[in-house]
XYZ file of C-alpha atoms in Angstrom:
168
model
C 29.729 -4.158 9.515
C 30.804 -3.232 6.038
C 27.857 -2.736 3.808
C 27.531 -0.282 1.015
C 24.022 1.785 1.303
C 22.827 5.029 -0.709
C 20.038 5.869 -1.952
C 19.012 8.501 -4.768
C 15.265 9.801 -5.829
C 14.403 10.695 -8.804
C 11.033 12.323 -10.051
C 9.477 11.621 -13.022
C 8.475 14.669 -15.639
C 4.954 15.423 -15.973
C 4.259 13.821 -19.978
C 1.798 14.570 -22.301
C 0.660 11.494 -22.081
C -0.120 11.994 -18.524
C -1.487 15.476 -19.148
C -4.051 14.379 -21.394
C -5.715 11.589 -19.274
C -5.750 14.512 -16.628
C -7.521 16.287 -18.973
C -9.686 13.652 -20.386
C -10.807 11.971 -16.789
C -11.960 15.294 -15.627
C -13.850 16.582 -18.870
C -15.628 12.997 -18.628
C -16.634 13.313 -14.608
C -17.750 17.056 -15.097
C -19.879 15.752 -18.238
C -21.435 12.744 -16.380
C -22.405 15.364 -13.615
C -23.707 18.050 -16.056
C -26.135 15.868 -18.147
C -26.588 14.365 -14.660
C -28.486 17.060 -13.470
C -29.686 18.505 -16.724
C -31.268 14.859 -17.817
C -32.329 14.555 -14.195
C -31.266 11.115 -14.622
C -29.918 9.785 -11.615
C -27.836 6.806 -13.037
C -25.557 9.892 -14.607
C -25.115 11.769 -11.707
C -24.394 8.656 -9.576
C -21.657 7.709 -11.633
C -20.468 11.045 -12.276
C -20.254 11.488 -8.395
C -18.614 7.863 -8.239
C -15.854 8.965 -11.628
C -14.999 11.743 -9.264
C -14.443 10.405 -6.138
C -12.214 7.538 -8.809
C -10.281 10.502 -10.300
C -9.593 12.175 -6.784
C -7.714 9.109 -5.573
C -6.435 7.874 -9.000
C -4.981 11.312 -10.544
C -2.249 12.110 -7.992
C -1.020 8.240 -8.824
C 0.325 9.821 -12.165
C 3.039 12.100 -9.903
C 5.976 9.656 -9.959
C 9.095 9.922 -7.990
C 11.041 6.790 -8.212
C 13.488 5.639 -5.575
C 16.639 3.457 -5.701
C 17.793 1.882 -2.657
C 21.863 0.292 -3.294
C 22.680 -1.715 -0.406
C 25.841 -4.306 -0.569
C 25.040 -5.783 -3.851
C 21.291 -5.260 -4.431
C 19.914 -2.247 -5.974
C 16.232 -2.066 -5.581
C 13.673 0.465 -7.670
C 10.761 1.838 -6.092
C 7.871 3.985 -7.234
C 6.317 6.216 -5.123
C 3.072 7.794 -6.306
C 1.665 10.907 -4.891
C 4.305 11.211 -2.259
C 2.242 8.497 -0.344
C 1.785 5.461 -2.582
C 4.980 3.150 -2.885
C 5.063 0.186 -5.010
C 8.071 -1.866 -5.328
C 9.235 -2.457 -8.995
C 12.266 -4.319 -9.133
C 15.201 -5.896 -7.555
C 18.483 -6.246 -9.320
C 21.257 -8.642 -7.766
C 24.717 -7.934 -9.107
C 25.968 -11.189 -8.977
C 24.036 -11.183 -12.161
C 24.671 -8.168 -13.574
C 26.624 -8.161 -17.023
C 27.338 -4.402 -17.241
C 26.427 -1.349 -16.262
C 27.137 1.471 -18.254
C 26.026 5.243 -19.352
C 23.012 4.638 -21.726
C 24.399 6.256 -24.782
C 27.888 4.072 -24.136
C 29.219 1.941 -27.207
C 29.617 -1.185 -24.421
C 25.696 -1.674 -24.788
C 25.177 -1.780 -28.071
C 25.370 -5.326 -28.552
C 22.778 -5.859 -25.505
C 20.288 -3.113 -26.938
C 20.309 -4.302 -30.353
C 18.675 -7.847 -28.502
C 14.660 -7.552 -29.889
C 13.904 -10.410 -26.911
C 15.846 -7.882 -23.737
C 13.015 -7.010 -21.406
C 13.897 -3.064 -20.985
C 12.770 -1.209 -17.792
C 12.796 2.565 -17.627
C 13.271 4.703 -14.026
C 14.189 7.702 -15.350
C 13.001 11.222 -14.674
C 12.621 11.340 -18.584
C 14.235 14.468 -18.125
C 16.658 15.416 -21.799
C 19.991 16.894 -19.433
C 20.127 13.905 -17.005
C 23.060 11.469 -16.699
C 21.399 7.978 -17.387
C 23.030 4.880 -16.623
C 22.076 1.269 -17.897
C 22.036 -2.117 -16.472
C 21.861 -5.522 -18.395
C 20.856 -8.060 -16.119
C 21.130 -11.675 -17.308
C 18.941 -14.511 -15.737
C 19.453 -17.965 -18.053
C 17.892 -16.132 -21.302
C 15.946 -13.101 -20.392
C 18.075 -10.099 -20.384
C 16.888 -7.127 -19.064
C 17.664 -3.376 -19.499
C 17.360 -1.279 -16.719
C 17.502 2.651 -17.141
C 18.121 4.729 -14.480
C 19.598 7.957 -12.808
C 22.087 7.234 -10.318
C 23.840 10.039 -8.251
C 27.734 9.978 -8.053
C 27.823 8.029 -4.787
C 25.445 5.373 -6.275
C 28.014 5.292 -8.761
C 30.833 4.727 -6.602
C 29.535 2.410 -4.010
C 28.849 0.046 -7.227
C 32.304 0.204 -8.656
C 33.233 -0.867 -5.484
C 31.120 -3.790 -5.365
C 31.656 -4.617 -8.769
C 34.017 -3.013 -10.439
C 34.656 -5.054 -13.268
C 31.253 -4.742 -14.411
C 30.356 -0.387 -14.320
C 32.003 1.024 -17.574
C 32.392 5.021 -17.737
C 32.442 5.013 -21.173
């Protein structure tokens, strides 16, 4: 057997974005439950009981690590939330892969510049990373997929296709 298989993981930065519904979600349980008991209204306490028990199974979901998985041809993106959750995102066949290039390469800029490309982000959203890019091609839909490989990942798909990965 000669298949290619790596994988890398890659977890995702804590946003502000993701800070602030933190923020927000817990502010709004701990007020329910406050004017809960204060009101003596049990409606407000009930679903200030119900908001928590939501935001202790919801919150971790916004800890992202996201997995790829390259395995003779197919690279596949995962998303594992809360180190226990995993949700399959995408699979990406090479056979109909255009490019694949480093994201800030001058061999994409004809596919970004495409308002219709369907663009897919896995990265760690981290500013120091190496980011690659794949355009995918299936009859008109292009997609963009954006993504952190490690050096291996790299080389198992130049091997696979290596008319298609551009370094530059």
């Amino acid at each position: 057997m000669n298949d290619l298989y790596t994988e890398a993981n890659v977890k995702k930065r804590v946003t502000a974005t993701d800070t602030l519904i933190k923020v927000v979600t817990i502010l709004f349980v701990a007020v329910l439950i406050v004017a809960g008991f204060l009101f003596n209204k049990l409606l407000l306490t009930l679903l200030g009981v119900l908001g928590a028990f939501a935001a202790y199974y919801l919150l971790p979901c916004l800890s992202v690590v996201y997995e790829y998985v390259f395995c003779d041809g197919q690279l596949d993106f995962d998303k594992i939330m809360a180190g226990e959750k995993r949700k399959h995102m995408y699979r990406l066949d090479f056979d109909q892969v255009l490019i694949m290039a480093p994201a800030n390469s001058h061999a994409l800029d004809s596919y970004k510049s495409n308002p219709a490309a369907k663009k897919l982000d896995f990265t760690s959203l981290e500013k120091d990373r190496k980011v690659y890019c794949i355009v995918e091609s299936s009859g008109d839909l292009q997609t963009l997929v954006y993504f952190e490989p490690n050096e291996k990942m790299v080389s198992y798909i130049k091997q696979k296709a290596p008319r298609k990965v551009s370094e530059y």
